[in-house]
């Protein structure tokens, strides 16, 4: 075989390999294969339905939707109480002095003060003798206590005292059984309010009668308030008479 024939075969094989790799080679081979299969089936006496060549369909799937990532909700941040600083003092603007226009003849002239005159040196101070203390003013003497006797007391008040003492007098049972009688004299010292300050008695000679008179005076006190007579104390004299009828 010559080199030209080899070159032609190589070229034919190269074209055949390129054709097989082409997109339509597969379809052409399928058609020819089907035809050969039909001829073989017909020659064998069995009629078989032609087998449809498999069709390969390329289905383009839609891209899956991307899931949106929901960021987690941020936790609420607790706000710290804001401490307000105390307000700064505002400086008050200084008042601007007003300038009043005036004429030269009405303007006031300023005369500088004269220099101070130096005082003479002061020598040692001479102590001043304190003034003699004035004697205190004499206190007026207290008024002498004034005691008003029975004669200076209104009669109606004296009778109230007598009646009060007599209504509180009890005749001693022992003296009554012994038929003892007598008169007990008394003197009462009262203050202006009728309070009994003191009293004394003039004995009747019978102790039971004297004790009955003392009890009667104690039970009768205090007495009504005396009228305003200007006295510091009042002296009332009277008698209690014990007599069996």
PDB file of C-alpha atoms in Angstrom:
ATOM      1  CA  UNK A   1       0.000   0.000   0.000  1.00  0.00           C
ATOM      2  CA  UNK A   2       1.347   3.311  -0.956  1.00  0.00           C
ATOM      3  CA  UNK A   3       1.892   6.244   1.270  1.00  0.00           C
ATOM      4  CA  UNK A   4      -0.868   8.147  -0.545  1.00  0.00           C
ATOM      5  CA  UNK A   5      -3.345   5.439   0.297  1.00  0.00           C
ATOM      6  CA  UNK A   6      -2.281   5.474   3.971  1.00  0.00           C
ATOM      7  CA  UNK A   7      -2.677   9.179   4.101  1.00  0.00           C
ATOM      8  CA  UNK A   8      -6.166   8.881   2.612  1.00  0.00           C
ATOM      9  CA  UNK A   9      -7.159   6.240   5.137  1.00  0.00           C
ATOM     10  CA  UNK A  10      -5.850   8.336   8.007  1.00  0.00           C
ATOM     11  CA  UNK A  11      -7.777  11.280   6.757  1.00  0.00           C
ATOM     12  CA  UNK A  12     -10.933   9.188   6.394  1.00  0.00           C
ATOM     13  CA  UNK A  13     -10.575   7.817   9.920  1.00  0.00           C
ATOM     14  CA  UNK A  14      -9.985  11.296  11.267  1.00  0.00           C
ATOM     15  CA  UNK A  15     -13.137  12.560   9.516  1.00  0.00           C
ATOM     16  CA  UNK A  16     -15.096   9.601  10.816  1.00  0.00           C
ATOM     17  CA  UNK A  17     -13.999  10.261  14.417  1.00  0.00           C
ATOM     18  CA  UNK A  18     -14.887  13.911  14.042  1.00  0.00           C
ATOM     19  CA  UNK A  19     -18.289  13.025  12.650  1.00  0.00           C
ATOM     20  CA  UNK A  20     -18.999  10.626  15.478  1.00  0.00           C
ATOM     21  CA  UNK A  21     -18.262  13.409  17.965  1.00  0.00           C
ATOM     22  CA  UNK A  22     -20.641  15.789  16.206  1.00  0.00           C
ATOM     23  CA  UNK A  23     -24.136  16.386  17.773  1.00  0.00           C
ATOM     24  CA  UNK A  24     -26.102  14.879  14.860  1.00  0.00           C
ATOM     25  CA  UNK A  25     -24.062  11.631  14.638  1.00  0.00           C
ATOM     26  CA  UNK A  26     -26.008  10.002  17.450  1.00  0.00           C
ATOM     27  CA  UNK A  27     -29.365  10.725  15.822  1.00  0.00           C
ATOM     28  CA  UNK A  28     -28.201   9.471  12.416  1.00  0.00           C
ATOM     29  CA  UNK A  29     -26.887   6.250  13.872  1.00  0.00           C
ATOM     30  CA  UNK A  30     -30.186   5.705  15.716  1.00  0.00           C
ATOM     31  CA  UNK A  31     -32.162   6.126  12.489  1.00  0.00           C
ATOM     32  CA  UNK A  32     -29.926   3.696  10.593  1.00  0.00           C
ATOM     33  CA  UNK A  33     -30.053   1.200  13.448  1.00  0.00           C
ATOM     34  CA  UNK A  34     -33.859   1.321  13.435  1.00  0.00           C
ATOM     35  CA  UNK A  35     -33.943   0.735   9.713  1.00  0.00           C
ATOM     36  CA  UNK A  36     -31.642  -2.257   9.946  1.00  0.00           C
ATOM     37  CA  UNK A  37     -33.735  -3.654  12.805  1.00  0.00           C
ATOM     38  CA  UNK A  38     -36.898  -3.323  10.713  1.00  0.00           C
ATOM     39  CA  UNK A  39     -35.323  -5.122   7.729  1.00  0.00           C
ATOM     40  CA  UNK A  40     -34.100  -7.910   9.974  1.00  0.00           C
ATOM     41  CA  UNK A  41     -37.498  -8.338  11.575  1.00  0.00           C
ATOM     42  CA  UNK A  42     -39.258  -8.390   8.210  1.00  0.00           C
ATOM     43  CA  UNK A  43     -36.813 -10.945   6.865  1.00  0.00           C
ATOM     44  CA  UNK A  44     -37.387 -13.203   9.847  1.00  0.00           C
ATOM     45  CA  UNK A  45     -41.190 -13.187   9.281  1.00  0.00           C
ATOM     46  CA  UNK A  46     -42.018 -11.557  12.638  1.00  0.00           C
ATOM     47  CA  UNK A  47     -43.421  -8.147  12.406  1.00  0.00           C
ATOM     48  CA  UNK A  48     -42.500  -6.144  15.411  1.00  0.00           C
ATOM     49  CA  UNK A  49     -43.632  -2.667  15.978  1.00  0.00           C
ATOM     50  CA  UNK A  50     -40.948  -0.181  15.547  1.00  0.00           C
ATOM     51  CA  UNK A  51     -39.384   0.868  18.782  1.00  0.00           C
ATOM     52  CA  UNK A  52     -39.448   4.541  19.187  1.00  0.00           C
ATOM     53  CA  UNK A  53     -36.073   5.897  19.869  1.00  0.00           C
ATOM     54  CA  UNK A  54     -35.703   7.220  23.395  1.00  0.00           C
ATOM     55  CA  UNK A  55     -36.027  10.882  23.541  1.00  0.00           C
ATOM     56  CA  UNK A  56     -33.978  12.615  26.104  1.00  0.00           C
ATOM     57  CA  UNK A  57     -35.527  15.824  27.265  1.00  0.00           C
ATOM     58  CA  UNK A  58     -33.605  18.230  29.331  1.00  0.00           C
ATOM     59  CA  UNK A  59     -35.842  19.761  32.011  1.00  0.00           C
ATOM     60  CA  UNK A  60     -34.637  22.964  33.518  1.00  0.00           C
ATOM     61  CA  UNK A  61     -35.616  23.064  37.119  1.00  0.00           C
ATOM     62  CA  UNK A  62     -36.355  26.506  38.537  1.00  0.00           C
ATOM     63  CA  UNK A  63     -33.886  27.599  41.175  1.00  0.00           C
ATOM     64  CA  UNK A  64     -35.055  27.022  44.713  1.00  0.00           C
ATOM     65  CA  UNK A  65     -36.113  30.212  46.423  1.00  0.00           C
ATOM     66  CA  UNK A  66     -33.599  31.365  48.829  1.00  0.00           C
ATOM     67  CA  UNK A  67     -34.794  31.295  52.396  1.00  0.00           C
ATOM     68  CA  UNK A  68     -34.600  34.656  53.968  1.00  0.00           C
ATOM     69  CA  UNK A  69     -32.710  34.550  57.186  1.00  0.00           C
ATOM     70  CA  UNK A  70     -34.670  36.454  59.799  1.00  0.00           C
ATOM     71  CA  UNK A  71     -32.253  37.914  62.260  1.00  0.00           C
ATOM     72  CA  UNK A  72     -33.244  37.305  65.900  1.00  0.00           C
ATOM     73  CA  UNK A  73     -34.979  40.152  67.597  1.00  0.00           C
ATOM     74  CA  UNK A  74     -32.560  42.068  69.741  1.00  0.00           C
ATOM     75  CA  UNK A  75     -33.344  42.084  73.430  1.00  0.00           C
ATOM     76  CA  UNK A  76     -34.588  45.417  74.710  1.00  0.00           C
ATOM     77  CA  UNK A  77     -31.807  47.342  76.278  1.00  0.00           C
ATOM     78  CA  UNK A  78     -32.684  48.745  79.662  1.00  0.00           C
ATOM     79  CA  UNK A  79     -31.939  52.357  79.649  1.00  0.00           C
ATOM     80  CA  UNK A  80     -30.088  53.607  82.657  1.00  0.00           C
ATOM     81  CA  UNK A  81     -31.585  56.645  84.333  1.00  0.00           C
ATOM     82  CA  UNK A  82     -29.794  59.670  83.101  1.00  0.00           C
ATOM     83  CA  UNK A  83     -28.592  61.836  85.927  1.00  0.00           C
ATOM     84  CA  UNK A  84     -28.937  65.411  85.003  1.00  0.00           C
ATOM     85  CA  UNK A  85     -26.184  67.641  86.167  1.00  0.00           C
ATOM     86  CA  UNK A  86     -27.303  70.660  88.164  1.00  0.00           C
ATOM     87  CA  UNK A  87     -27.800  73.655  85.973  1.00  0.00           C
ATOM     88  CA  UNK A  88     -24.840  75.915  85.781  1.00  0.00           C
ATOM     89  CA  UNK A  89     -25.422  79.343  87.195  1.00  0.00           C
ATOM     90  CA  UNK A  90     -25.985  81.809  84.459  1.00  0.00           C
ATOM     91  CA  UNK A  91     -23.881  84.864  84.847  1.00  0.00           C
ATOM     92  CA  UNK A  92     -26.043  87.905  84.959  1.00  0.00           C
ATOM     93  CA  UNK A  93     -24.922  90.557  82.493  1.00  0.00           C
ATOM     94  CA  UNK A  94     -23.485  93.585  84.148  1.00  0.00           C
ATOM     95  CA  UNK A  95     -25.558  96.693  83.713  1.00  0.00           C
ATOM     96  CA  UNK A  96     -24.142  99.065  81.161  1.00  0.00           C
ATOM     97  CA  UNK A  97     -23.784 102.554  82.589  1.00  0.00           C
ATOM     98  CA  UNK A  98     -25.803 105.101  80.744  1.00  0.00           C
ATOM     99  CA  UNK A  99     -24.038 108.097  79.327  1.00  0.00           C
ATOM    100  CA  UNK A 100     -25.940 111.337  79.678  1.00  0.00           C
ATOM    101  CA  UNK A 101     -24.918 114.128  77.367  1.00  0.00           C
ATOM    102  CA  UNK A 102     -24.583 117.525  79.000  1.00  0.00           C
ATOM    103  CA  UNK A 103     -22.929 120.794  78.315  1.00  0.00           C
ATOM    104  CA  UNK A 104     -19.574 121.816  79.700  1.00  0.00           C
ATOM    105  CA  UNK A 105     -21.036 124.426  82.004  1.00  0.00           C
ATOM    106  CA  UNK A 106     -23.403 121.886  83.575  1.00  0.00           C
ATOM    107  CA  UNK A 107     -20.777 119.234  84.027  1.00  0.00           C
ATOM    108  CA  UNK A 108     -19.618 118.562  87.571  1.00  0.00           C
ATOM    109  CA  UNK A 109     -15.985 118.920  88.405  1.00  0.00           C
ATOM    110  CA  UNK A 110     -14.222 116.344  90.535  1.00  0.00           C
ATOM    111  CA  UNK A 111     -11.949 117.609  93.282  1.00  0.00           C
ATOM    112  CA  UNK A 112      -9.571 114.982  94.658  1.00  0.00           C
ATOM    113  CA  UNK A 113      -9.699 114.633  98.441  1.00  0.00           C
ATOM    114  CA  UNK A 114      -6.998 116.248 100.468  1.00  0.00           C
ATOM    115  CA  UNK A 115      -4.360 113.913 101.929  1.00  0.00           C
ATOM    116  CA  UNK A 116      -5.154 112.732 105.463  1.00  0.00           C
ATOM    117  CA  UNK A 117      -3.613 114.712 108.281  1.00  0.00           C
ATOM    118  CA  UNK A 118      -1.418 112.609 110.500  1.00  0.00           C
ATOM    119  CA  UNK A 119      -2.742 112.623 114.027  1.00  0.00           C
ATOM    120  CA  UNK A 120      -0.441 113.295 116.923  1.00  0.00           C
ATOM    121  CA  UNK A 121       0.866 110.193 118.681  1.00  0.00           C
ATOM    122  CA  UNK A 122      -1.383 109.094 121.496  1.00  0.00           C
ATOM    123  CA  UNK A 123       0.267 108.588 124.839  1.00  0.00           C
ATOM    124  CA  UNK A 124      -0.596 105.908 127.363  1.00  0.00           C
ATOM    125  CA  UNK A 125      -4.309 105.849 128.105  1.00  0.00           C
ATOM    126  CA  UNK A 126      -5.272 107.010 131.527  1.00  0.00           C
ATOM    127  CA  UNK A 127      -7.753 104.617 133.122  1.00  0.00           C
ATOM    128  CA  UNK A 128     -11.048 106.284 133.806  1.00  0.00           C
ATOM    129  CA  UNK A 129     -12.421 105.671 137.233  1.00  0.00           C
ATOM    130  CA  UNK A 130     -15.804 103.940 137.096  1.00  0.00           C
ATOM    131  CA  UNK A 131     -18.747 106.042 138.076  1.00  0.00           C
ATOM    132  CA  UNK A 132     -20.029 105.295 141.536  1.00  0.00           C
ATOM    133  CA  UNK A 133     -22.915 102.882 141.479  1.00  0.00           C
ATOM    134  CA  UNK A 134     -26.185 104.504 142.325  1.00  0.00           C
ATOM    135  CA  UNK A 135     -27.856 103.056 145.370  1.00  0.00           C
ATOM    136  CA  UNK A 136     -31.015 101.111 144.566  1.00  0.00           C
ATOM    137  CA  UNK A 137     -34.253 102.966 144.962  1.00  0.00           C
ATOM    138  CA  UNK A 138     -35.748 102.359 148.360  1.00  0.00           C
ATOM    139  CA  UNK A 139     -38.494  99.760 148.296  1.00  0.00           C
ATOM    140  CA  UNK A 140     -41.737 101.177 149.580  1.00  0.00           C
ATOM    141  CA  UNK A 141     -42.655  99.561 152.866  1.00  0.00           C
ATOM    142  CA  UNK A 142     -45.317  96.911 152.649  1.00  0.00           C
ATOM    143  CA  UNK A 143     -48.615  98.048 154.044  1.00  0.00           C
ATOM    144  CA  UNK A 144     -49.176  96.887 157.581  1.00  0.00           C
ATOM    145  CA  UNK A 145     -51.730  94.105 157.844  1.00  0.00           C
ATOM    146  CA  UNK A 146     -55.111  95.489 158.733  1.00  0.00           C
ATOM    147  CA  UNK A 147     -57.417  93.408 160.845  1.00  0.00           C
ATOM    148  CA  UNK A 148     -61.068  94.363 160.992  1.00  0.00           C
ATOM    149  CA  UNK A 149     -62.963  93.432 164.124  1.00  0.00           C
ATOM    150  CA  UNK A 150     -66.568  92.336 164.410  1.00  0.00           C
ATOM    151  CA  UNK A 151     -67.771  95.934 164.786  1.00  0.00           C
ATOM    152  CA  UNK A 152     -66.421  96.800 161.312  1.00  0.00           C
ATOM    153  CA  UNK A 153     -68.081  93.843 159.575  1.00  0.00           C
ATOM    154  CA  UNK A 154     -71.631  94.185 158.229  1.00  0.00           C
ATOM    155  CA  UNK A 155     -74.239  92.736 160.606  1.00  0.00           C
ATOM    156  CA  UNK A 156     -75.849  90.491 157.984  1.00  0.00           C
ATOM    157  CA  UNK A 157     -72.513  88.748 157.320  1.00  0.00           C
ATOM    158  CA  UNK A 158     -71.907  88.273 161.110  1.00  0.00           C
ATOM    159  CA  UNK A 159     -75.389  86.742 161.501  1.00  0.00           C
ATOM    160  CA  UNK A 160     -74.623  84.288 158.606  1.00  0.00           C
ATOM    161  CA  UNK A 161     -71.510  83.104 160.494  1.00  0.00           C
ATOM    162  CA  UNK A 162     -73.445  82.684 163.776  1.00  0.00           C
ATOM    163  CA  UNK A 163     -76.242  80.759 162.094  1.00  0.00           C
ATOM    164  CA  UNK A 164     -73.763  78.488 160.310  1.00  0.00           C
ATOM    165  CA  UNK A 165     -71.987  77.603 163.594  1.00  0.00           C
ATOM    166  CA  UNK A 166     -75.228  77.064 165.547  1.00  0.00           C
ATOM    167  CA  UNK A 167     -76.616  74.708 162.883  1.00  0.00           C
ATOM    168  CA  UNK A 168     -73.506  72.509 163.237  1.00  0.00           C
ATOM    169  CA  UNK A 169     -73.594  72.400 167.083  1.00  0.00           C
ATOM    170  CA  UNK A 170     -74.643  69.192 168.834  1.00  0.00           C
ATOM    171  CA  UNK A 171     -75.471  69.052 172.530  1.00  0.00           C
ATOM    172  CA  UNK A 172     -73.258  66.357 174.108  1.00  0.00           C
ATOM    173  CA  UNK A 173     -75.423  63.409 175.311  1.00  0.00           C
ATOM    174  CA  UNK A 174     -73.343  62.878 178.428  1.00  0.00           C
ATOM    175  CA  UNK A 175     -73.603  66.555 179.413  1.00  0.00           C
ATOM    176  CA  UNK A 176     -77.357  66.490 178.756  1.00  0.00           C
ATOM    177  CA  UNK A 177     -77.799  63.410 181.008  1.00  0.00           C
ATOM    178  CA  UNK A 178     -75.910  65.176 183.747  1.00  0.00           C
ATOM    179  CA  UNK A 179     -77.890  68.324 183.034  1.00  0.00           C
ATOM    180  CA  UNK A 180     -74.672  70.280 182.459  1.00  0.00           C
ATOM    181  CA  UNK A 181     -75.144  73.751 180.972  1.00  0.00           C
ATOM    182  CA  UNK A 182     -72.776  76.530 180.005  1.00  0.00           C
ATOM    183  CA  UNK A 183     -71.617  79.186 177.492  1.00  0.00           C
ATOM    184  CA  UNK A 184     -68.513  78.766 175.315  1.00  0.00           C
ATOM    185  CA  UNK A 185     -67.051  81.978 173.889  1.00  0.00           C
ATOM    186  CA  UNK A 186     -65.061  81.919 170.585  1.00  0.00           C
ATOM    187  CA  UNK A 187     -63.013  84.214 168.340  1.00  0.00           C
ATOM    188  CA  UNK A 188     -62.525  83.423 164.647  1.00  0.00           C
ATOM    189  CA  UNK A 189     -59.836  84.809 162.325  1.00  0.00           C
ATOM    190  CA  UNK A 190     -60.894  84.707 158.646  1.00  0.00           C
ATOM    191  CA  UNK A 191     -59.183  85.843 155.445  1.00  0.00           C
ATOM    192  CA  UNK A 192     -61.032  87.898 152.793  1.00  0.00           C
ATOM    193  CA  UNK A 193     -62.190  84.666 151.066  1.00  0.00           C
ATOM    194  CA  UNK A 194     -63.882  83.413 154.291  1.00  0.00           C
ATOM    195  CA  UNK A 195     -61.303  80.691 155.001  1.00  0.00           C
ATOM    196  CA  UNK A 196     -60.800  79.969 158.719  1.00  0.00           C
ATOM    197  CA  UNK A 197     -57.212  80.905 159.607  1.00  0.00           C
ATOM    198  CA  UNK A 198     -57.380  80.178 163.322  1.00  0.00           C
ATOM    199  CA  UNK A 199     -59.774  80.236 166.292  1.00  0.00           C
ATOM    200  CA  UNK A 200     -59.699  80.049 170.102  1.00  0.00           C
ATOM    201  CA  UNK A 201     -62.404  79.512 172.706  1.00  0.00           C
ATOM    202  CA  UNK A 202     -63.223  80.677 176.177  1.00  0.00           C
ATOM    203  CA  UNK A 203     -63.993  77.573 178.246  1.00  0.00           C
ATOM    204  CA  UNK A 204     -67.397  77.030 179.807  1.00  0.00           C
ATOM    205  CA  UNK A 205     -65.905  74.940 182.595  1.00  0.00           C
ATOM    206  CA  UNK A 206     -67.344  71.717 181.140  1.00  0.00           C
ATOM    207  CA  UNK A 207     -64.934  69.867 178.858  1.00  0.00           C
ATOM    208  CA  UNK A 208     -67.680  68.111 176.954  1.00  0.00           C
ATOM    209  CA  UNK A 209     -69.304  71.445 176.080  1.00  0.00           C
ATOM    210  CA  UNK A 210     -65.959  72.988 175.063  1.00  0.00           C
ATOM    211  CA  UNK A 211     -65.191  70.045 172.729  1.00  0.00           C
ATOM    212  CA  UNK A 212     -68.662  70.268 171.204  1.00  0.00           C
ATOM    213  CA  UNK A 213     -68.039  73.984 170.446  1.00  0.00           C
ATOM    214  CA  UNK A 214     -64.709  73.202 168.707  1.00  0.00           C
ATOM    215  CA  UNK A 215     -66.365  70.532 166.541  1.00  0.00           C
ATOM    216  CA  UNK A 216     -69.145  72.928 165.544  1.00  0.00           C
ATOM    217  CA  UNK A 217     -66.663  75.624 164.378  1.00  0.00           C
ATOM    218  CA  UNK A 218     -64.613  73.098 162.337  1.00  0.00           C
ATOM    219  CA  UNK A 219     -67.725  71.735 160.612  1.00  0.00           C
ATOM    220  CA  UNK A 220     -69.033  75.227 159.801  1.00  0.00           C
ATOM    221  CA  UNK A 221     -65.812  76.385 158.041  1.00  0.00           C
ATOM    222  CA  UNK A 222     -65.146  77.700 155.442  1.00  0.00           C
ATOM    223  CA  UNK A 223     -67.477  80.639 155.591  1.00  0.00           C
ATOM    224  CA  UNK A 224     -68.851  82.847 152.794  1.00  0.00           C
ATOM    225  CA  UNK A 225     -66.550  85.375 151.121  1.00  0.00           C
ATOM    226  CA  UNK A 226     -66.397  88.678 153.014  1.00  0.00           C
ATOM    227  CA  UNK A 227     -67.291  91.970 151.333  1.00  0.00           C
ATOM    228  CA  UNK A 228     -64.406  94.088 150.058  1.00  0.00           C
ATOM    229  CA  UNK A 229     -63.561  96.100 153.164  1.00  0.00           C
ATOM    230  CA  UNK A 230     -59.796  96.499 152.603  1.00  0.00           C
ATOM    231  CA  UNK A 231     -58.762  94.235 155.456  1.00  0.00           C
ATOM    232  CA  UNK A 232     -56.159  91.510 155.334  1.00  0.00           C
ATOM    233  CA  UNK A 233     -57.966  89.479 158.019  1.00  0.00           C
ATOM    234  CA  UNK A 234     -61.258  89.649 159.936  1.00  0.00           C
ATOM    235  CA  UNK A 235     -61.934  88.890 163.593  1.00  0.00           C
ATOM    236  CA  UNK A 236     -65.375  87.637 164.608  1.00  0.00           C
ATOM    237  CA  UNK A 237     -66.345  86.992 168.245  1.00  0.00           C
ATOM    238  CA  UNK A 238     -69.403  85.087 169.417  1.00  0.00           C
ATOM    239  CA  UNK A 239     -70.826  82.622 171.966  1.00  0.00           C
ATOM    240  CA  UNK A 240     -72.376  79.127 171.893  1.00  0.00           C
ATOM    241  CA  UNK A 241     -74.890  78.659 174.704  1.00  0.00           C
ATOM    242  CA  UNK A 242     -75.710  75.127 175.908  1.00  0.00           C
ATOM    243  CA  UNK A 243     -79.003  75.257 177.895  1.00  0.00           C
ATOM    244  CA  UNK A 244     -81.524  72.618 178.892  1.00  0.00           C
ATOM    245  CA  UNK A 245     -85.114  73.864 178.650  1.00  0.00           C
TER     246      UNK A 245
END
